[in-house]
Tab-separated table of C-alpha atoms and ligand atoms in Angstrom:
chain	number	residue	atom	x	y	z
A	1	UNK	CA	-110.710	38.670	125.311
A	2	UNK	CA	-113.448	37.215	122.790
A	3	UNK	CA	-111.846	34.732	120.380
A	4	UNK	CA	-113.471	35.332	116.961
A	5	UNK	CA	-115.173	32.278	116.557
A	6	UNK	CA	-116.966	32.860	120.186
A	7	UNK	CA	-117.699	36.439	118.947
A	8	UNK	CA	-119.616	35.010	115.906
A	9	UNK	CA	-121.680	33.029	118.135
A	10	UNK	CA	-122.168	35.325	120.981
A	11	UNK	CA	-123.216	38.199	118.563
A	12	UNK	CA	-126.120	35.448	116.968
A	13	UNK	CA	-127.806	35.506	120.074
A	14	UNK	CA	-127.654	39.415	120.804
A	15	UNK	CA	-128.542	40.263	117.487
A	16	UNK	CA	-126.103	43.056	116.227
A	17	UNK	CA	-127.740	45.699	114.338
A	18	UNK	CA	-130.247	46.380	116.966
A	19	UNK	CA	-127.780	46.983	119.727
A	20	UNK	CA	-124.923	49.255	117.621
A	21	UNK	CA	-127.550	51.216	115.390
A	22	UNK	CA	-130.760	53.548	115.461
A	23	UNK	CA	-133.968	52.567	113.499
A	24	UNK	CA	-134.731	55.098	110.514
A	25	UNK	CA	-137.742	56.514	109.316
A	26	UNK	CA	-138.908	56.350	105.573
A	27	UNK	CA	-140.592	58.478	103.321
A	28	UNK	CA	-143.057	56.278	102.527
A	29	UNK	CA	-144.734	53.998	105.144
A	30	UNK	CA	-142.714	50.657	104.884
A	31	UNK	CA	-144.608	47.372	105.397
A	32	UNK	CA	-141.808	44.285	105.628
A	33	UNK	CA	-144.513	41.724	105.598
A	34	UNK	CA	-144.533	40.787	102.039
A	35	UNK	CA	-144.723	44.523	100.512
A	36	UNK	CA	-142.509	45.268	97.911
A	37	UNK	CA	-140.164	48.056	98.603
A	38	UNK	CA	-139.994	51.340	95.845
A	39	UNK	CA	-136.702	52.181	94.516
A	40	UNK	CA	-135.500	55.357	92.092
A	41	UNK	CA	-132.442	55.417	90.110
A	42	UNK	CA	-130.242	58.290	90.092
A	43	UNK	CA	-127.800	57.665	86.887
A	44	UNK	CA	-128.604	54.941	84.475
A	45	UNK	CA	-125.671	54.377	82.448
A	46	UNK	CA	-123.427	51.626	82.368
A	47	UNK	CA	-123.497	50.697	85.740
A	48	UNK	CA	-127.000	52.157	87.216
A	49	UNK	CA	-128.182	49.617	84.303
A	50	UNK	CA	-126.508	46.691	85.361
A	51	UNK	CA	-128.174	47.381	89.029
A	52	UNK	CA	-131.302	48.007	87.054
A	53	UNK	CA	-131.298	44.643	85.579
A	54	UNK	CA	-130.523	43.015	88.807
A	55	UNK	CA	-133.644	44.517	90.473
A	56	UNK	CA	-136.355	44.135	87.610
A	57	UNK	CA	-135.535	40.332	88.307
A	58	UNK	CA	-136.843	40.818	91.899
A	59	UNK	CA	-140.203	40.249	92.840
A	60	UNK	CA	-139.838	42.372	96.113
A	61	UNK	CA	-138.956	45.531	94.267
A	62	UNK	CA	-140.603	47.890	92.321
A	63	UNK	CA	-138.409	50.558	90.322
A	64	UNK	CA	-140.658	53.590	90.261
A	65	UNK	CA	-138.469	56.060	89.038
A	66	UNK	CA	-135.251	56.821	87.017
A	67	UNK	CA	-133.244	60.052	86.727
A	68	UNK	CA	-130.521	60.852	84.047
A	69	UNK	CA	-129.049	63.871	81.801
A	70	UNK	CA	-128.718	61.457	79.034
A	71	UNK	CA	-131.871	60.035	76.777
A	72	UNK	CA	-129.611	57.295	75.532
A	73	UNK	CA	-129.211	55.924	79.030
A	74	UNK	CA	-132.761	56.561	79.547
A	75	UNK	CA	-134.084	54.819	76.469
A	76	UNK	CA	-131.746	51.646	77.282
A	77	UNK	CA	-133.472	51.959	80.796
A	78	UNK	CA	-136.776	51.746	79.040
A	79	UNK	CA	-135.902	48.775	77.065
A	80	UNK	CA	-134.987	46.637	80.275
A	81	UNK	CA	-138.265	47.777	81.886
A	82	UNK	CA	-140.183	46.013	78.624
A	83	UNK	CA	-137.671	43.164	78.628
A	84	UNK	CA	-138.924	42.259	82.065
A	85	UNK	CA	-142.198	43.197	81.267
A	86	UNK	CA	-142.335	45.524	84.423
A	87	UNK	CA	-144.368	48.926	84.775
A	88	UNK	CA	-142.287	51.723	82.951
A	89	UNK	CA	-140.804	54.334	85.631
A	90	UNK	CA	-141.331	57.758	85.807
A	91	UNK	CA	-138.819	59.594	84.194
A	92	UNK	CA	-136.617	62.742	85.691
A	93	UNK	CA	-134.575	64.197	83.242
A	94	UNK	CA	-134.839	67.823	83.243
A	95	UNK	CA	-131.214	68.654	83.857
A	96	UNK	CA	-128.544	67.895	86.266
A	97	UNK	CA	-130.622	68.921	89.501
A	98	UNK	CA	-134.048	66.896	88.331
A	99	UNK	CA	-132.972	64.372	90.584
A	100	UNK	CA	-134.148	66.392	93.242
A	101	UNK	CA	-137.679	66.145	92.168
A	102	UNK	CA	-137.280	62.300	92.162
A	103	UNK	CA	-136.328	62.764	95.848
A	104	UNK	CA	-139.430	64.461	96.772
A	105	UNK	CA	-141.463	61.463	95.530
A	106	UNK	CA	-143.532	60.114	98.146
A	107	UNK	CA	-143.738	56.683	96.885
A	108	UNK	CA	-140.086	56.196	96.848
A	109	UNK	CA	-138.049	54.163	99.630
A	110	UNK	CA	-134.890	54.257	98.469
A	111	UNK	CA	-132.281	55.231	95.773
A	112	UNK	CA	-129.118	54.085	94.112
A	113	UNK	CA	-127.111	56.864	92.838
A	114	UNK	CA	-124.663	55.608	90.291
A	115	UNK	CA	-123.623	59.037	88.443
A	116	UNK	CA	-120.205	60.450	87.750
A	117	UNK	CA	-118.159	60.464	91.418
A	118	UNK	CA	-118.482	64.338	91.667
A	119	UNK	CA	-122.248	64.082	92.236
A	120	UNK	CA	-122.396	61.394	94.805
A	121	UNK	CA	-121.930	63.371	97.615
A	122	UNK	CA	-124.394	66.193	97.190
A	123	UNK	CA	-127.090	63.819	95.871
A	124	UNK	CA	-126.638	61.322	98.714
A	125	UNK	CA	-127.137	64.027	101.212
A	126	UNK	CA	-129.984	65.504	99.179
A	127	UNK	CA	-131.389	61.972	99.579
A	128	UNK	CA	-130.684	61.374	103.254
A	129	UNK	CA	-132.355	64.685	104.111
A	130	UNK	CA	-135.683	63.623	101.877
A	131	UNK	CA	-135.337	60.330	104.165
A	132	UNK	CA	-134.756	58.020	101.185
A	133	UNK	CA	-132.497	55.187	102.233
A	134	UNK	CA	-129.064	55.613	100.148
A	135	UNK	CA	-127.238	53.019	97.781
A	136	UNK	CA	-123.857	54.841	96.668
A	137	UNK	CA	-121.626	53.460	93.994
A	138	UNK	CA	-118.014	53.756	94.637
A	139	UNK	CA	-115.319	56.284	93.726
A	140	UNK	CA	-113.217	58.618	95.819
A	141	UNK	CA	-113.940	61.636	97.757
A	142	UNK	CA	-113.296	65.233	96.318
A	143	UNK	CA	-112.447	66.639	100.184
A	144	UNK	CA	-112.392	65.802	103.850
A	145	UNK	CA	-115.344	67.833	104.349
A	146	UNK	CA	-117.442	65.810	101.922
A	147	UNK	CA	-116.767	62.831	104.142
A	148	UNK	CA	-118.107	64.658	107.327
A	149	UNK	CA	-120.769	66.128	105.563
A	150	UNK	CA	-122.054	62.903	104.647
A	151	UNK	CA	-121.657	61.175	108.194
A	152	UNK	CA	-123.180	64.272	109.819
A	153	UNK	CA	-126.074	64.096	107.617
A	154	UNK	CA	-126.940	60.613	108.735
A	155	UNK	CA	-126.422	61.371	112.056
A	156	UNK	CA	-128.851	64.751	111.851
A	157	UNK	CA	-131.579	62.734	109.492
A	158	UNK	CA	-131.254	58.745	111.182
A	159	UNK	CA	-131.168	57.885	107.180
A	160	UNK	CA	-129.033	55.181	106.413
A	161	UNK	CA	-126.316	54.731	103.428
A	162	UNK	CA	-124.981	51.720	101.839
A	163	UNK	CA	-121.673	52.060	100.102
A	164	UNK	CA	-122.221	49.812	97.204
A	165	UNK	CA	-118.746	48.279	97.409
A	166	UNK	CA	-119.133	44.936	95.408
A	167	UNK	CA	-115.597	43.416	95.544
A	168	UNK	CA	-116.551	42.678	99.732
A	169	UNK	CA	-119.048	40.175	98.000
A	170	UNK	CA	-116.290	38.250	96.197
A	171	UNK	CA	-116.439	34.493	96.309
A	172	UNK	CA	-112.834	34.083	97.105
A	173	UNK	CA	-112.673	37.452	99.160
A	174	UNK	CA	-115.385	36.390	101.213
A	175	UNK	CA	-113.931	32.730	101.692
A	176	UNK	CA	-110.386	34.357	102.971
A	177	UNK	CA	-112.891	36.711	105.374
A	178	UNK	CA	-113.926	33.663	106.498
A	179	UNK	CA	-110.694	32.109	107.012
A	180	UNK	CA	-109.493	35.319	108.704
A	181	UNK	CA	-112.540	35.246	111.290
A	182	UNK	CA	-111.886	31.001	111.848
A	183	UNK	CA	-107.990	32.499	112.712
A	184	UNK	CA	-106.503	30.428	109.746
A	185	UNK	CA	-103.816	33.226	109.758
A	186	UNK	CA	-103.121	33.835	112.965
A	187	UNK	CA	-103.160	37.327	114.105
A	188	UNK	CA	-103.104	39.605	111.192
A	189	UNK	CA	-100.023	41.709	110.374
A	190	UNK	CA	-99.823	43.104	106.738
A	191	UNK	CA	-102.542	43.036	104.021
A	192	UNK	CA	-102.157	44.556	100.279
A	193	UNK	CA	-104.602	45.356	97.834
A	194	UNK	CA	-105.480	47.915	95.269
A	195	UNK	CA	-107.323	48.545	92.000
A	196	UNK	CA	-104.554	47.505	88.913
A	197	UNK	CA	-107.030	47.748	86.131
A	198	UNK	CA	-105.661	49.050	82.698
A	199	UNK	CA	-108.665	51.713	82.328
A	200	UNK	CA	-106.867	53.218	78.963
A	201	UNK	CA	-109.953	51.742	76.732
A	202	UNK	CA	-112.336	53.124	79.714
A	203	UNK	CA	-110.807	56.702	79.573
A	204	UNK	CA	-110.775	56.999	75.988
A	205	UNK	CA	-113.200	56.073	73.172
A	206	UNK	CA	-113.771	57.164	69.618
A	207	UNK	CA	-116.895	58.828	70.839
A	208	UNK	CA	-119.129	56.424	69.238
A	209	UNK	CA	-118.663	53.336	70.834
A	210	UNK	CA	-117.987	52.719	74.253
A	211	UNK	CA	-114.697	50.723	75.073
A	212	UNK	CA	-113.531	51.300	71.382
A	213	UNK	CA	-110.238	52.302	70.227
A	214	UNK	CA	-109.749	56.223	70.250
A	215	UNK	CA	-108.150	59.138	71.869
A	216	UNK	CA	-111.386	61.285	73.112
A	217	UNK	CA	-111.914	62.134	76.163
A	218	UNK	CA	-114.533	64.906	78.025
A	219	UNK	CA	-117.448	66.160	75.725
A	220	UNK	CA	-116.473	64.179	72.800
A	221	UNK	CA	-116.495	60.719	74.399
A	222	UNK	CA	-118.826	58.118	75.865
A	223	UNK	CA	-119.804	56.825	78.891
A	224	UNK	CA	-116.802	57.108	81.846
A	225	UNK	CA	-114.450	58.777	79.368
A	226	UNK	CA	-116.535	61.532	79.249
A	227	UNK	CA	-115.855	62.635	83.441
A	228	UNK	CA	-113.576	60.280	84.932
A	229	UNK	CA	-110.276	60.958	82.679
A	230	UNK	CA	-110.541	64.615	84.100
A	231	UNK	CA	-109.564	63.521	87.543
A	232	UNK	CA	-106.414	61.793	85.805
A	233	UNK	CA	-105.729	65.457	84.504
A	234	UNK	CA	-106.417	67.102	87.279
A	235	UNK	CA	-105.619	65.221	90.561
A	236	UNK	CA	-102.893	62.912	91.718
A	237	UNK	CA	-104.160	60.531	94.269
A	238	UNK	CA	-105.456	57.086	94.828
A	239	UNK	CA	-108.704	57.915	92.787
A	240	UNK	CA	-110.368	54.439	93.278
A	241	UNK	CA	-109.618	53.129	96.643
A	242	UNK	CA	-112.799	51.422	97.747
A	243	UNK	CA	-112.373	48.049	95.576
A	244	UNK	CA	-109.056	47.128	97.156
A	245	UNK	CA	-109.594	48.586	100.790
A	246	UNK	CA	-113.149	47.909	101.263
A	247	UNK	CA	-112.628	43.818	101.553
A	248	UNK	CA	-109.593	43.982	103.580
A	249	UNK	CA	-111.217	46.822	105.916
A	250	UNK	CA	-113.857	43.637	107.044
A	251	UNK	CA	-111.294	41.488	107.712
A	252	UNK	CA	-109.436	44.178	109.872
A	253	UNK	CA	-112.567	45.066	111.417
A	254	UNK	CA	-112.199	48.742	110.445
A	255	UNK	CA	-114.380	50.860	112.122
A	256	UNK	CA	-115.345	47.980	114.943
A	257	UNK	CA	-112.525	47.363	117.022
A	258	UNK	CA	-109.924	48.789	114.965
A	259	UNK	CA	-109.178	52.486	113.069
A	260	UNK	CA	-107.369	53.746	110.386
A	261	UNK	CA	-104.559	55.704	111.659
A	262	UNK	CA	-102.517	57.388	109.103
A	263	UNK	CA	-101.567	56.988	105.547
A	264	UNK	CA	-98.640	57.877	103.393
A	265	UNK	CA	-98.662	57.853	99.274
A	266	UNK	CA	-96.195	58.493	96.620
A	267	UNK	CA	-96.736	58.750	92.823
A	268	UNK	CA	-94.737	57.400	90.344
A	269	UNK	CA	-94.264	59.626	86.893
A	270	UNK	CA	-96.967	59.999	84.504
A	271	UNK	CA	-96.303	58.189	80.975
A	272	UNK	CA	-99.117	55.927	80.440
A	273	UNK	CA	-102.007	58.143	79.474
A	274	UNK	CA	-99.933	60.578	77.378
A	275	UNK	CA	-98.772	57.571	75.162
A	276	UNK	CA	-101.825	56.121	74.537
A	277	UNK	CA	-103.497	59.014	73.443
A	278	UNK	CA	-99.948	59.440	71.031
A	279	UNK	CA	-100.732	55.921	69.747
A	280	UNK	CA	-104.182	56.410	69.264
A	281	UNK	CA	-104.731	59.547	67.865
A	282	UNK	CA	-101.450	60.077	66.209
A	283	UNK	CA	-98.672	62.961	67.288
A	284	UNK	CA	-100.918	65.644	66.303
A	285	UNK	CA	-104.009	64.922	68.217
A	286	UNK	CA	-105.414	67.746	70.121
A	287	UNK	CA	-105.221	65.600	73.499
A	288	UNK	CA	-101.152	64.987	72.848
A	289	UNK	CA	-101.086	68.370	74.544
A	290	UNK	CA	-102.652	67.181	77.586
A	291	UNK	CA	-100.966	67.075	80.695
A	292	UNK	CA	-102.026	64.359	83.228
A	293	UNK	CA	-100.986	64.818	86.730
A	294	UNK	CA	-102.301	61.445	87.892
A	295	UNK	CA	-98.889	59.187	88.364
A	296	UNK	CA	-99.441	55.938	86.561
A	297	UNK	CA	-98.880	53.618	89.980
A	298	UNK	CA	-99.550	55.905	93.554
A	299	UNK	CA	-98.659	53.549	96.480
A	300	UNK	CA	-100.339	54.128	99.533
A	301	UNK	CA	-99.368	52.769	102.855
A	302	UNK	CA	-101.971	52.672	105.668
A	303	UNK	CA	-100.969	52.176	109.417
A	304	UNK	CA	-103.907	51.125	111.521
A	305	UNK	CA	-104.465	51.379	115.155
A	306	UNK	CA	-104.136	47.991	116.123
A	307	UNK	CA	-100.491	48.134	114.310
A	308	UNK	CA	-101.277	46.336	110.906
A	309	UNK	CA	-100.301	47.804	107.436
A	310	UNK	CA	-102.208	47.872	104.485
A	311	UNK	CA	-100.405	48.633	101.018
A	312	UNK	CA	-103.025	50.213	98.818
A	313	UNK	CA	-101.997	50.348	94.680
A	314	UNK	CA	-104.132	52.582	92.063
A	315	UNK	CA	-102.661	51.298	88.579
A	316	UNK	CA	-104.498	52.519	85.772
A	317	UNK	CA	-102.847	53.714	82.958
A	318	UNK	CA	-100.471	51.107	81.836
A	319	UNK	CA	-100.878	47.778	80.116
A	320	UNK	CA	-101.474	44.844	82.358
A	321	UNK	CA	-103.792	42.353	83.312
A	322	UNK	CA	-106.508	43.060	85.683
A	323	UNK	CA	-105.685	42.386	89.356
A	324	UNK	CA	-106.838	43.841	92.864
A	325	UNK	CA	-103.278	42.298	94.109
A	326	UNK	CA	-104.665	41.013	97.702
A	327	UNK	CA	-102.691	39.769	100.001
A	328	UNK	CA	-103.737	38.959	103.564
A	329	UNK	CA	-100.542	38.021	106.017
A	330	UNK	CA	-100.624	36.759	109.845
A	331	UNK	CA	-98.461	35.091	111.997
A	332	UNK	CA	-99.634	31.784	111.017
A	333	UNK	CA	-99.691	32.134	107.131
A	334	UNK	CA	-100.485	34.341	104.402
A	335	UNK	CA	-102.795	34.068	101.134
A	336	UNK	CA	-101.914	35.977	97.657
A	337	UNK	CA	-104.617	36.209	95.121
A	338	UNK	CA	-102.065	36.707	92.015
A	339	UNK	CA	-101.683	33.277	92.086
A	340	UNK	CA	-104.159	31.767	93.877
A	341	UNK	CA	-101.866	30.481	96.502
A	342	UNK	CA	-101.711	30.154	100.145
A	343	UNK	CA	-99.239	28.878	102.587
A	344	UNK	CA	-100.141	27.906	106.472
A	345	UNK	CA	-97.748	26.994	108.556
A	346	UNK	CA	-97.982	23.094	109.710
A	347	UNK	CA	-100.411	22.495	107.137
A	348	UNK	CA	-97.981	23.917	103.830
A	349	UNK	CA	-95.036	22.157	102.698
A	350	UNK	CA	-92.206	24.142	104.761
A	351	UNK	CA	-91.402	27.564	102.481
A	352	UNK	CA	-93.492	26.278	99.752
A	353	UNK	CA	-96.765	27.795	97.866
A	354	UNK	CA	-99.716	25.619	97.682
A	355	UNK	CA	-102.796	26.265	95.563
A	356	UNK	CA	-105.791	27.654	97.859
A	357	UNK	CA	-108.496	25.471	95.523
A	358	UNK	CA	-109.220	23.124	98.685
A	359	UNK	CA	-109.086	26.347	100.847
A	360	UNK	CA	-111.512	27.680	98.928
A	361	UNK	CA	-113.924	25.049	98.967
A	362	UNK	CA	-113.635	24.320	102.784
A	363	UNK	CA	-113.920	28.104	103.914
A	364	UNK	CA	-116.415	29.038	101.116
A	365	UNK	CA	-118.958	31.618	102.822
A	366	UNK	CA	-122.036	29.985	104.162
A	367	UNK	CA	-124.079	32.764	101.903
A	368	UNK	CA	-122.293	31.996	98.865
A	369	UNK	CA	-123.238	28.169	99.248
A	370	UNK	CA	-126.518	28.990	99.804
A	371	UNK	CA	-126.955	31.577	96.834
A	372	UNK	CA	-124.659	30.867	94.481
A	373	UNK	CA	-127.667	29.553	92.004
A	374	UNK	CA	-128.918	32.654	92.065
A	375	UNK	CA	-125.843	34.830	91.848
A	376	UNK	CA	-124.709	32.989	88.713
A	377	UNK	CA	-124.667	34.918	85.369
A	378	UNK	CA	-124.938	38.439	87.935
A	379	UNK	CA	-122.353	41.082	86.985
A	380	UNK	CA	-118.828	40.735	88.314
A	381	UNK	CA	-118.760	36.887	88.663
A	382	UNK	CA	-121.973	37.152	90.717
A	383	UNK	CA	-121.078	39.610	93.346
A	384	UNK	CA	-123.264	42.326	92.321
A	385	UNK	CA	-126.427	39.535	93.189
A	386	UNK	CA	-125.008	39.816	96.679
A	387	UNK	CA	-124.604	43.309	96.992
A	388	UNK	CA	-128.365	44.466	95.484
A	389	UNK	CA	-129.576	41.751	97.640
A	390	UNK	CA	-128.015	43.063	100.667
A	391	UNK	CA	-129.089	46.561	99.419
A	392	UNK	CA	-132.744	45.547	99.000
A	393	UNK	CA	-132.875	43.401	102.256
A	394	UNK	CA	-131.556	46.430	104.200
A	395	UNK	CA	-133.977	48.847	103.150
A	396	UNK	CA	-136.574	46.049	103.898
A	397	UNK	CA	-135.371	45.309	107.563
A	398	UNK	CA	-135.132	49.352	108.016
A	399	UNK	CA	-131.829	49.175	109.297
A	400	UNK	CA	-127.846	49.831	108.919
A	401	UNK	CA	-126.348	48.280	106.155
A	402	UNK	CA	-123.248	46.203	106.190
A	403	UNK	CA	-121.023	48.534	104.565
A	404	UNK	CA	-122.528	52.207	106.359
A	405	UNK	CA	-122.109	55.587	106.301
A	406	UNK	CA	-118.749	55.418	108.175
A	407	UNK	CA	-117.547	52.651	106.093
A	408	UNK	CA	-118.010	54.874	103.239
A	409	UNK	CA	-116.471	58.156	104.958
A	410	UNK	CA	-113.223	55.982	105.929
A	411	UNK	CA	-112.863	53.803	102.192
A	412	UNK	CA	-113.523	57.306	100.204
A	413	UNK	CA	-111.406	59.873	102.522
A	414	UNK	CA	-108.395	58.150	101.119
A	415	UNK	CA	-108.386	59.795	98.073
A	416	UNK	CA	-107.826	63.392	99.402
A	417	UNK	CA	-105.581	62.173	102.020
A	418	UNK	CA	-103.577	60.435	99.556
A	419	UNK	CA	-103.449	63.813	97.423
A	420	UNK	CA	-102.259	65.912	100.285
A	421	UNK	CA	-99.749	63.253	101.366
A	422	UNK	CA	-98.505	63.384	97.618
A	423	UNK	CA	-98.649	67.129	97.601
A	424	UNK	CA	-96.293	67.031	100.734
A	425	UNK	CA	-93.691	64.562	99.247
A	426	UNK	CA	-95.313	61.772	101.385
A	427	UNK	CA	-96.027	63.409	104.502
A	428	UNK	CA	-98.057	61.053	107.073
A	429	UNK	CA	-101.850	61.803	106.787
A	430	UNK	CA	-104.262	61.530	110.024
A	431	UNK	CA	-107.310	59.683	109.301
A	432	UNK	CA	-110.348	61.676	110.853
A	433	UNK	CA	-112.600	59.329	113.144
A	434	UNK	CA	-115.836	59.536	111.498
A	435	UNK	CA	-117.177	57.231	114.047
A	436	UNK	CA	-116.010	59.948	117.104
A	437	UNK	CA	-114.701	56.909	119.176
A	438	UNK	CA	-117.513	54.628	118.876
A	439	UNK	CA	-115.299	52.380	116.408
A	440	UNK	CA	-114.040	50.958	119.735
A	441	UNK	CA	-117.199	49.635	120.620
A	442	UNK	CA	-118.871	48.876	117.386
A	443	UNK	CA	-119.032	45.269	115.954
A	444	UNK	CA	-118.619	44.034	112.877
A	445	UNK	CA	-121.532	42.768	111.364
A	446	UNK	CA	-120.608	42.346	107.650
A	447	UNK	CA	-121.829	39.166	106.674
A	448	UNK	CA	-122.366	37.524	110.161
A	449	UNK	CA	-125.502	36.103	111.397
A	450	UNK	CA	-127.558	37.561	109.086
A	451	UNK	CA	-129.105	36.278	105.583
A	452	UNK	CA	-127.327	38.892	103.316
B	1	NAD	N1	-118.852	48.628	91.516
B	1	NAD	C1	-118.202	48.511	90.214
B	1	NAD	O1	-117.985	47.643	89.851
B	1	NAD	C2	-118.495	49.753	89.246
B	1	NAD	C3	-118.218	49.328	88.008
B	1	NAD	C4	-118.404	50.608	86.765
B	1	NAD	C5	-118.416	51.708	87.553
B	1	NAD	N2	-119.057	51.852	89.112
B	1	NAD	C6	-119.213	53.159	89.451
B	1	NAD	O2	-120.691	53.792	89.038
B	1	NAD	C7	-120.521	55.072	88.796
B	1	NAD	C8	-121.256	55.537	87.591
B	1	NAD	O3	-120.545	54.444	86.688
B	1	NAD	P1	-120.594	54.289	85.100
B	1	NAD	O4	-119.874	53.319	84.477
B	1	NAD	O5	-122.140	53.835	84.913
B	1	NAD	O6	-120.592	55.652	84.428
B	1	NAD	P2	-121.319	56.197	83.172
B	1	NAD	O7	-121.116	57.610	82.484
B	1	NAD	O8	-121.562	55.069	81.974
B	1	NAD	O9	-123.186	56.555	83.878
B	1	NAD	C9	-123.010	58.117	84.447
B	1	NAD	C10	-124.593	58.386	84.552
B	1	NAD	O10	-124.778	59.263	85.070
B	1	NAD	C11	-125.517	60.168	84.320
B	1	NAD	N3	-125.341	61.646	85.191
B	1	NAD	C12	-124.262	62.757	84.904
B	1	NAD	N4	-124.797	63.284	85.575
B	1	NAD	C13	-126.225	63.328	86.000
B	1	NAD	C14	-127.046	64.064	86.615
B	1	NAD	N5	-126.332	65.031	87.299
B	1	NAD	N6	-128.123	63.700	86.827
B	1	NAD	C15	-128.585	62.552	86.555
B	1	NAD	N7	-127.856	61.572	86.128
B	1	NAD	C16	-126.598	62.071	85.719
B	1	NAD	C17	-124.836	60.230	83.019
B	1	NAD	O11	-125.787	60.667	82.264
B	1	NAD	C18	-124.547	58.828	82.915
B	1	NAD	O12	-125.819	58.017	82.122
B	1	NAD	C19	-119.175	55.477	88.988
B	1	NAD	O13	-119.265	56.053	90.498
B	1	NAD	C20	-118.221	54.387	88.750
B	1	NAD	O14	-117.231	54.615	89.766
B	1	NAD	C21	-118.796	51.166	89.798
């Protein structure tokens, strides 16, 4: 069996993506020799505009079109085009299906979808059918079938989809991935992660200012409170699995020599959102009558085919500092992000935590070393620059992305599987094999041997 270091060397000779993935044909003829690629954005709310800002700074991209149903999102986007002195885009804003007109434009090679979750799969499937290379924002799936439809459409059309999971590019996460690939932790045994983020100020606002104190959600509210909060009313499961699971899936080579086998999920009682509404809006506020189905802390345990366990938390309704709660543990040591600490047998003092600072420097990922100046100032500590850069380069090079449609389906299916498990008192739920057995032979190409 190849050890990881040899694997990296060997794959650099072979060239991974040419072996593993089919090529794709584009709507417009794409010239990789210096010609700019043409991108359309579907959904230009807060997240869409943060991607737009990064795209407008580049000289290898034309943002040709934007689509949104909200006039203030369109207006704020136009201001960004002015700021960067770029040609104004074509606007598609005539109703919820206006994006389909954008997709018909022959001069667009790729789209980025940053709409509310319920739209992602339909928009991505429609885009792949129109041969647009798809970048899809993160979130959970509504159903297992949605994930199959996504994979099947990719296979039928040959069009690629990049799940835009930015935490995979976080600097410490990539350094730890580097440590894993260099066997610092020995054989991996148990990993932890999650989305532990007090979102009460995101789920509610006063309807006038985003992130303001307030008890409104739905039509009376702004941005994510308009749509995201309803998921906490209707659903009980891990609603946002990708930020935690995406990075650990790379460390465990999920879909590339390893696979998720089954999960079990358990939800705590639901108290945080109701209490927040009472505190913000008073005892008589109409939203005090809303029953929130989502348990405040949802704990999911995943067992992989290679025998590792992953604990995934969804914790968004209670007061707490932000933490994705990463823990990477193997036969030779352990790293935890919560206190930036590490223990490596034979290196660290027995039974004592050590600061991870020196390890982070020593194992800093080569891409971060190379591009830190370009990334500095970009969203979420610079990782969003890496994400958008990887998207643009994947489109330009006309290849499968580092986080592909199979990764997307595996990450996002966690949501309906966890809902099913909770409904059935924690009963195990088998993961579908979206790769149809190909995971045994596929190779992990995430940030290996490529410049993005
Ligand atoms: N990766 C990250 O760090 C990160 C951060 C924030 C949000 N997100 C994700 O990005 C996505 C968008 O989140 P957001 O914060 O920008 O939300 P938002 O509510 O601010 O923006 C969503 C936009 O989509 C528009 N929209 C809704 N339906 C539409 C339709 N049918 N056609 C066209 N436009 C439509 C809305 O008008 C709005 O402008 C979500 O999936 C969210 O989970 C990711």
